[in-house]
Short mmCIF file of C-alpha atoms in Angstrom, two decimals:
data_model
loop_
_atom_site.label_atom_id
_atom_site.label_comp_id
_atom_site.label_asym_id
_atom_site.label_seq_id
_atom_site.Cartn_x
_atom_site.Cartn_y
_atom_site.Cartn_z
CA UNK A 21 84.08 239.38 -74.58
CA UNK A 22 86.95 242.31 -74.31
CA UNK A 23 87.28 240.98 -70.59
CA UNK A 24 87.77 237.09 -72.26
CA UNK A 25 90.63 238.72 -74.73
CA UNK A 26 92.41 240.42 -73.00
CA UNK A 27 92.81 237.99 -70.29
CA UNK A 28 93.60 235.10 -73.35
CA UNK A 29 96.05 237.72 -74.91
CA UNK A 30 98.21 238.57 -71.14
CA UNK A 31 98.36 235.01 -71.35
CA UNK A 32 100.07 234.81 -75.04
CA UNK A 33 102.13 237.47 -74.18
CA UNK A 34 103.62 236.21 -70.17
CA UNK A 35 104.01 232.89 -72.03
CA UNK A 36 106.28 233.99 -75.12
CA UNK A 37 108.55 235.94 -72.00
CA UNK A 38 108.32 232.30 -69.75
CA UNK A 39 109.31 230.49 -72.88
CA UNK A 40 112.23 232.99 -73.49
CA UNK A 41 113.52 233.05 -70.01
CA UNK A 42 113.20 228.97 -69.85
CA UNK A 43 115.83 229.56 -72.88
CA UNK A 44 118.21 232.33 -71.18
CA UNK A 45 118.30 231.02 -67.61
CA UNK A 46 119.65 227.87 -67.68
CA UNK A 47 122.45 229.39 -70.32
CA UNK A 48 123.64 231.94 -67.71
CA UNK A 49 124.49 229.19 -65.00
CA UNK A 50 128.11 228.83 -65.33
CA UNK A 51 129.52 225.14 -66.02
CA UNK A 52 129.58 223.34 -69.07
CA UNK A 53 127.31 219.70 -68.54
CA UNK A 54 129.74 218.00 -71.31
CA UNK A 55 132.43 218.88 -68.56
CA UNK A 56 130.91 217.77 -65.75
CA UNK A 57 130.03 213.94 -67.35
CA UNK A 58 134.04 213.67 -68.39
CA UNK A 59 134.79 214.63 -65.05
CA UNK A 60 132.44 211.67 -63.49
CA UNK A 61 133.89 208.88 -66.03
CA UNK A 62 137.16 209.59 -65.87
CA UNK A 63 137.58 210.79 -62.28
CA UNK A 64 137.51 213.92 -60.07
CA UNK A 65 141.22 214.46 -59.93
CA UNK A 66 141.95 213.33 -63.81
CA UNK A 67 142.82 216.37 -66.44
CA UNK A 68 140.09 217.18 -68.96
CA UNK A 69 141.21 216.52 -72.15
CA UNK A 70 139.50 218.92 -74.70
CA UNK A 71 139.10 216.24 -77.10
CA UNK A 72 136.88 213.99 -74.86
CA UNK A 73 135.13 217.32 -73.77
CA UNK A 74 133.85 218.41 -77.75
CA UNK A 75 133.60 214.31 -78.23
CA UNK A 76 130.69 214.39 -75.10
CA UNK A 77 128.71 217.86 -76.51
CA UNK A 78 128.63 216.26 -79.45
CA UNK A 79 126.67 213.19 -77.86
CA UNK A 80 124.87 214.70 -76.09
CA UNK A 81 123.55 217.22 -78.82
CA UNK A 82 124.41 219.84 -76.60
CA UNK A 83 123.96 223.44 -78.64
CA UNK A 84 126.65 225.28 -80.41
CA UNK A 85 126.53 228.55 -82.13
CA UNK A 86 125.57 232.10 -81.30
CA UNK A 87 122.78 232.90 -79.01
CA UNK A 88 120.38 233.85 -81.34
CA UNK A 89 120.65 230.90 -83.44
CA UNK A 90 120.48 228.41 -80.35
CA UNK A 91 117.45 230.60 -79.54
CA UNK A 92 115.72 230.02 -82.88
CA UNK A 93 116.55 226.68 -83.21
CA UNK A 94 115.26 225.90 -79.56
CA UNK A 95 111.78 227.86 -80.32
CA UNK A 96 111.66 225.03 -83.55
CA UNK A 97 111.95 222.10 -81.18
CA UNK A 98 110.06 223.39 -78.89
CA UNK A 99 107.03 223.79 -81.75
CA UNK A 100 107.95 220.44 -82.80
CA UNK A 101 107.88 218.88 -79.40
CA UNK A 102 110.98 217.97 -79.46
CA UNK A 103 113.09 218.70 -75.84
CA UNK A 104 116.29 216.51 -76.75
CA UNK A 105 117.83 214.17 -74.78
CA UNK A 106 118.65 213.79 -70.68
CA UNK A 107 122.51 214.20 -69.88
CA UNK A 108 121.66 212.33 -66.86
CA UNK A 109 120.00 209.99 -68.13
CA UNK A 110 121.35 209.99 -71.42
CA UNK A 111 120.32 208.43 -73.83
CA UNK A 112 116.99 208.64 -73.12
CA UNK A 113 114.62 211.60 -74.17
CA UNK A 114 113.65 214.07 -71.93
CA UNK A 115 110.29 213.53 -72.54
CA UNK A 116 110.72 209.64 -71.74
CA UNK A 117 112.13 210.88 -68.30
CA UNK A 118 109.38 213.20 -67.57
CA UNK A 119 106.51 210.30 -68.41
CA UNK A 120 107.75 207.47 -66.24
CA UNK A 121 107.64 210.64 -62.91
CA UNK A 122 105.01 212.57 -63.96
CA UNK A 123 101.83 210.35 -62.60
CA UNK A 124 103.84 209.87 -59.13
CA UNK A 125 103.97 213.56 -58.49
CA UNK A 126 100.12 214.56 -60.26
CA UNK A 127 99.17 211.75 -57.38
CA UNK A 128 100.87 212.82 -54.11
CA UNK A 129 100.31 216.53 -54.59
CA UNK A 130 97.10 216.57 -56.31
CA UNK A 131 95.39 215.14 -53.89
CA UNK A 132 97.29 216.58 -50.80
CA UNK A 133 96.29 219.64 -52.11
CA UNK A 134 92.92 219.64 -52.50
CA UNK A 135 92.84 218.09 -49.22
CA UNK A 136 94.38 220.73 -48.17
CA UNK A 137 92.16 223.14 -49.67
CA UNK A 138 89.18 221.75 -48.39
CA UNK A 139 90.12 221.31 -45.22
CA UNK A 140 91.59 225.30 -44.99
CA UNK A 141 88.50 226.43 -46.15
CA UNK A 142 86.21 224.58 -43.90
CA UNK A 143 88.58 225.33 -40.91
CA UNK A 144 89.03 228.90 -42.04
CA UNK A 145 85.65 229.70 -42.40
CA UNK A 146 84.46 227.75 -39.06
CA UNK A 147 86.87 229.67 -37.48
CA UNK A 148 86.08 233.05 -38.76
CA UNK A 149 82.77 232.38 -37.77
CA UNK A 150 83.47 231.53 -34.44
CA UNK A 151 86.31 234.26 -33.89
CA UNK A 152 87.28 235.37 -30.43
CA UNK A 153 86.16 231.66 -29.06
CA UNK A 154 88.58 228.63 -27.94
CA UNK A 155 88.49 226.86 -31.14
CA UNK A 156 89.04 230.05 -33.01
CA UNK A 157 91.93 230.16 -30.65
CA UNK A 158 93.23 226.65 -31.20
CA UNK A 159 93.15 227.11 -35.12
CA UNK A 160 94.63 230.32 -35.58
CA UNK A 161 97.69 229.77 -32.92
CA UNK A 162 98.28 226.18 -33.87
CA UNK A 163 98.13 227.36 -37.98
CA UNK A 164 100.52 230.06 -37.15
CA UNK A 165 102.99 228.05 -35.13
CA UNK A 166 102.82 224.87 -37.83
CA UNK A 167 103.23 227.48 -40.74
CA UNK A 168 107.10 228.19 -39.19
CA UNK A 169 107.82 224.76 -39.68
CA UNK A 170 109.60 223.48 -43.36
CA UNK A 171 107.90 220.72 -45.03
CA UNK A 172 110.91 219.06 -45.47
CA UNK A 173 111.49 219.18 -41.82
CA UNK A 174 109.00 217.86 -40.94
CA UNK A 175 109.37 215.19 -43.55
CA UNK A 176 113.07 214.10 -41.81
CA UNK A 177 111.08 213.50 -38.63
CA UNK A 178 108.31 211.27 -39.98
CA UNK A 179 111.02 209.45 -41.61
CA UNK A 180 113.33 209.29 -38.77
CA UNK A 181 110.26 208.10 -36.41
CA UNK A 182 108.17 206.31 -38.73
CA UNK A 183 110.46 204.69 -40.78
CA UNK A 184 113.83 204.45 -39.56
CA UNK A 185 112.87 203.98 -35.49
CA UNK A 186 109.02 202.14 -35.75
CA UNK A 187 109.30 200.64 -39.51
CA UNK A 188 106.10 201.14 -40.38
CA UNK A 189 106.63 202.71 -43.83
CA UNK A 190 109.17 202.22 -46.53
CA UNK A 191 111.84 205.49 -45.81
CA UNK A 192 112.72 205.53 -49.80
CA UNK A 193 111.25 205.01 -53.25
CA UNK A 194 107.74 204.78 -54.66
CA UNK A 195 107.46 201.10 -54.65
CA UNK A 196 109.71 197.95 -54.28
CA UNK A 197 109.17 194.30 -56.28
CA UNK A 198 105.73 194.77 -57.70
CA UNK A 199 105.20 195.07 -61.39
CA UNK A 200 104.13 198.72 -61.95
CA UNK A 201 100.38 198.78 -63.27
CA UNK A 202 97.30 198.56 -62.10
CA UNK A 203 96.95 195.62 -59.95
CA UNK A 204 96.61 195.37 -56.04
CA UNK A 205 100.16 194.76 -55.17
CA UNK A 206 101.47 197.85 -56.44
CA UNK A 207 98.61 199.81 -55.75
CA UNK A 208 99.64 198.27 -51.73
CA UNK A 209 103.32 199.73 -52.03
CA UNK A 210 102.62 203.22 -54.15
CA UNK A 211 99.91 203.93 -50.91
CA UNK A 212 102.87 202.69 -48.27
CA UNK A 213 105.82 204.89 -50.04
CA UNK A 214 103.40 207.61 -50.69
CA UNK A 215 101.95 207.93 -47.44
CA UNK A 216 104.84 209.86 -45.32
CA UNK A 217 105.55 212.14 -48.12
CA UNK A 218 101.54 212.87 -48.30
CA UNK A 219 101.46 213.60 -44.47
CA UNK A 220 104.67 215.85 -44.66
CA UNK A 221 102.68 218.26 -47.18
CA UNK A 222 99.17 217.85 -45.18
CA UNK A 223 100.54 218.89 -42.07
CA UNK A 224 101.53 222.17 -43.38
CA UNK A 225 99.58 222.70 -46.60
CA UNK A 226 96.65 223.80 -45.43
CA UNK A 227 97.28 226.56 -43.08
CA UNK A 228 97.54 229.67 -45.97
CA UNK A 229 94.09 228.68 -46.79
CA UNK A 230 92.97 228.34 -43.13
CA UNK A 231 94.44 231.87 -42.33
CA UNK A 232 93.72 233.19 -46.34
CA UNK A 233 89.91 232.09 -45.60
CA UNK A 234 89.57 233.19 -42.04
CA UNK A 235 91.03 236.75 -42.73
CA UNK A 236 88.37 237.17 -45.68
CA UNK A 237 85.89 235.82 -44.24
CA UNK A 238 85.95 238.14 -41.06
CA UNK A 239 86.33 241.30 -43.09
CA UNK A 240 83.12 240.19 -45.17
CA UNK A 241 81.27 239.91 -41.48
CA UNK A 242 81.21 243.28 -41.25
CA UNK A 243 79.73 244.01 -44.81
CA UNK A 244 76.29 245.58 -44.96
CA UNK A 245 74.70 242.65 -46.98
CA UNK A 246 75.23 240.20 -43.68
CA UNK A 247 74.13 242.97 -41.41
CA UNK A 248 70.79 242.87 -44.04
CA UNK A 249 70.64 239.07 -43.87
CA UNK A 250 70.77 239.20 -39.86
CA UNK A 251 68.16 241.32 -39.67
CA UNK A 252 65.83 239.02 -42.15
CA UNK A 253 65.99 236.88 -39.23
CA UNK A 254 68.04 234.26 -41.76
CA UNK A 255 69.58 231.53 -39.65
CA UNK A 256 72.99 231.72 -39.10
CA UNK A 257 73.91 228.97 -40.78
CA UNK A 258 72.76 230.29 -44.08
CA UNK A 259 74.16 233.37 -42.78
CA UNK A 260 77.52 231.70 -43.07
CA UNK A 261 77.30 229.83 -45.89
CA UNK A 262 75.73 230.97 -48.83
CA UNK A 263 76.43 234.73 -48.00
CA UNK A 264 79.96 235.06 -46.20
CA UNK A 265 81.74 232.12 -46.56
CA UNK A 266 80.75 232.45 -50.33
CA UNK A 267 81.42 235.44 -50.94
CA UNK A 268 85.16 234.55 -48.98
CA UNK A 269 85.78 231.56 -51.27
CA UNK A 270 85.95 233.63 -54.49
CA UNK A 271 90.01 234.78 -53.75
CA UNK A 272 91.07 231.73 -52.89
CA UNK A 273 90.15 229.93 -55.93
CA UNK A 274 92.47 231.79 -57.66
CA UNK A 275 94.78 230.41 -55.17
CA UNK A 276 93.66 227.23 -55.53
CA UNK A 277 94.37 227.28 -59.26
CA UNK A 278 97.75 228.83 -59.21
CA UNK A 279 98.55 226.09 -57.06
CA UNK A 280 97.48 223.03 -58.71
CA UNK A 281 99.12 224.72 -62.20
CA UNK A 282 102.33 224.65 -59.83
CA UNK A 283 102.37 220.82 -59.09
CA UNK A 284 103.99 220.16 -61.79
CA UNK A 285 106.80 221.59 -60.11
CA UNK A 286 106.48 219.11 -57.79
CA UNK A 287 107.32 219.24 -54.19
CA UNK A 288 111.09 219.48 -54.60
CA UNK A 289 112.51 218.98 -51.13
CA UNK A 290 109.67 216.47 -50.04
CA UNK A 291 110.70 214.56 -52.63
CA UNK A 292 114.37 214.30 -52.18
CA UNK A 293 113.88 213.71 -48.40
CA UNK A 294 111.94 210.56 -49.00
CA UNK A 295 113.64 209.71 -52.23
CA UNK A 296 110.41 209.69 -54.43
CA UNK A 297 110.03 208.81 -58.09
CA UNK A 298 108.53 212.06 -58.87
CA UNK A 299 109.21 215.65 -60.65
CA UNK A 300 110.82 217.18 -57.96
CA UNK A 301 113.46 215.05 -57.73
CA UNK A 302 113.75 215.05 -61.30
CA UNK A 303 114.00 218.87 -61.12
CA UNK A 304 117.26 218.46 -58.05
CA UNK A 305 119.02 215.85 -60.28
CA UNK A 306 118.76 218.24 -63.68
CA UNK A 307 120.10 221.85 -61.04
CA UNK A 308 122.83 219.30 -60.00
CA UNK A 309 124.19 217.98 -63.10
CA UNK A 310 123.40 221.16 -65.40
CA UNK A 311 120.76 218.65 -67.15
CA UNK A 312 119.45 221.76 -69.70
CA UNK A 313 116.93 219.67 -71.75
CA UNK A 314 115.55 218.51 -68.91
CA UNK A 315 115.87 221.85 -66.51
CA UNK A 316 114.06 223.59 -69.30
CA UNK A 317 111.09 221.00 -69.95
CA UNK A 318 110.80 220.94 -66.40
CA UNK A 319 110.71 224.98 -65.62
CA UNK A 320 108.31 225.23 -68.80
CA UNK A 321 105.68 222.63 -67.87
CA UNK A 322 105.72 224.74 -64.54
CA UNK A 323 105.45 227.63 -65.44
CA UNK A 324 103.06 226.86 -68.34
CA UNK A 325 100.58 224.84 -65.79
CA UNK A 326 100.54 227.97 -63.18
CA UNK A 327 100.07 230.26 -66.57
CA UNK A 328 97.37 228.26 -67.59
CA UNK A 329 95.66 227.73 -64.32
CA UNK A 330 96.06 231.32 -63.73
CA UNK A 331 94.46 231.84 -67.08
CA UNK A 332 91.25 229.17 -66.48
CA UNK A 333 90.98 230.85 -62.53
CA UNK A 334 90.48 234.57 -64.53
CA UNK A 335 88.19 233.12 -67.18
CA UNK A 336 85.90 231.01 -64.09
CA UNK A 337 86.47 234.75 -61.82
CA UNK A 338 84.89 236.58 -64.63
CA UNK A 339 82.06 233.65 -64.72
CA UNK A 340 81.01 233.74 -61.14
CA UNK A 341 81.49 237.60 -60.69
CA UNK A 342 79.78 239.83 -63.13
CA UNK A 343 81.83 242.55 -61.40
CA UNK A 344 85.10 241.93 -62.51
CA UNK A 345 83.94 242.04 -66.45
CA UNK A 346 82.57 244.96 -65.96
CA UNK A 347 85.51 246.81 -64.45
CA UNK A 348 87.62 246.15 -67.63
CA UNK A 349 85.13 246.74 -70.02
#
């Protein structure tokens, strides 16, 4: 149980410091957002008149006072649930904003990550098993030269060939004249839209698990324990499975976690590229326009997701090894 608390109470602790950072950070950016929206209705080149300017904070709710007080009165919303209201796309809540994106971005990297994952490990581990040989070869050098490339790169060039030069997919949006819901239509254009952002991430999400597995799995080759199960005359499949690829998996779901806590970051670039409906892009629009409301729910459900996957990967590594409770009893 002292293994259980402390890991519950690092959590308490790293999320009280995320939650006080997601406060400071966005207040240190210089620019004033009440500024920037009399700037876009009125004009780039028209004079800010400081009248309009304290008219607009007031609008928008923006906060006023000293630090400490915008601090304690931003911890009380926050309790409350209450994360104010979009300045770009006032008047609507923040939380309105995050709802009608948040199931487009769950979807596309959700499951192109654990595709990912599974196909990492099973390469990794096939790989590491095979070492030295051609298709050891093939993974390792065509994972290291694909891990170079930038997602959104690659994204551009999908887009340009697929979309722009072939047509085959839609080069923008997450779906066109369909009535969002679940009915086949939609379902038909949320695939279609989906689809070249979803290959963008696939083609170069899986290689740190393919190289993270393949590593780990090689150094656990050379453990006693598979020496021991060799010389049982155990067949090598078993060999590889239930002793070193096993015994290789435990880092990487720890990996696996921190990474589906982080989707709710959303794959920011990706998602600009292709123009899709999702967090990401939410996150670009609210840097752009000094959005704070919605900059701050954003960079808290992030950070709170990874904190809490983090938390549930500890929790499920303390499960399945006996060993690490016992070092921090």
């Amino acid at each position: 149980m002292t293994y259980f608390a402390r890991k519950f109470g690092f959590f308490l602790a790293t999320l009280w410091a995320v939650v006080t950072l997601n406060f400071l950070i966005p207040r240190l950016q210089p620019g004033d957002p009440a500024e920037i929206m009399v700037k876009r209705l009125a004009g780039k080149d028209a004079a800010l008149d400081p009248a309009q300017v304290k008219a607009m904070r007031a609008m928008l709710g923006a906060p006023d006072g000293s630090l400490w007080n915008q601090y304690v009165s931003y911890l009380g919303e926050l309790v409350h649930g209450n994360f104010g209201l979009s300045y770009t796309y006032y008047p609507y809540k923040v939380t309105d904003v995050i709802a009608q994106a948040f199931w487009w971005t769950v979807v596309l990297v959700v499951v192109t990550q654990v595709v990912s994952f599974v196909v990492g490990i099973v390469l990794g581990a096939y790989a590491a098993w095979r070492r030295n040989s051609r298709l050891d070869s093939i993974v390792t050098l065509g994972s290291t030269f694909l891990g170079t490339l930038q997602p959104f790169w690659i994204g551009l060039l999908l887009l340009y060939v697929f979309g722009y030069s072939l047509g085959w997919f839609p080069t923008s949006g997450g779906y066109e004249e369909s009535t969002p819901g679940f009915n086949w239509p939609f379902i038909q254009e949320a695939v279609s839209h989906s689809f070249l952002p979803a290959l963008a991430l696939l083609i170069v999400t899986p290689i740190g698990w393919i190289l993270g597995m393949r590593n780990t799995m090689i150094m656990n080759l050379g453990e006693d324990y598979i020496r021991l199960a060799k010389a049982k005359g155990l067949r090598d499949r078993d060999v590889a499975l239930r002793y070193a690829a096993r015994n290789a998996l435990l880092p990487s779901v720890t990996g696996f976690a921190l990474a589906l806590g982080g989707v709710l970051g959303g794959a920011i670039l990706v998602e600009t590229v292709f123009d899709y409906p999702g967090l990401g892009r939410l996150m670009g629009e609210a840097v752009q326009n000094k959005d704070y409301p919605l900059l701050q729910t954003l960079m808290l459900l992030t950070t709170a997701g990874v904190l809490v996957a983090n938390l549930a990967a500890d929790l499920l590594y303390g499960v399945l090894d006996p060993r690490a409770r016992r070092a921090q009893a």
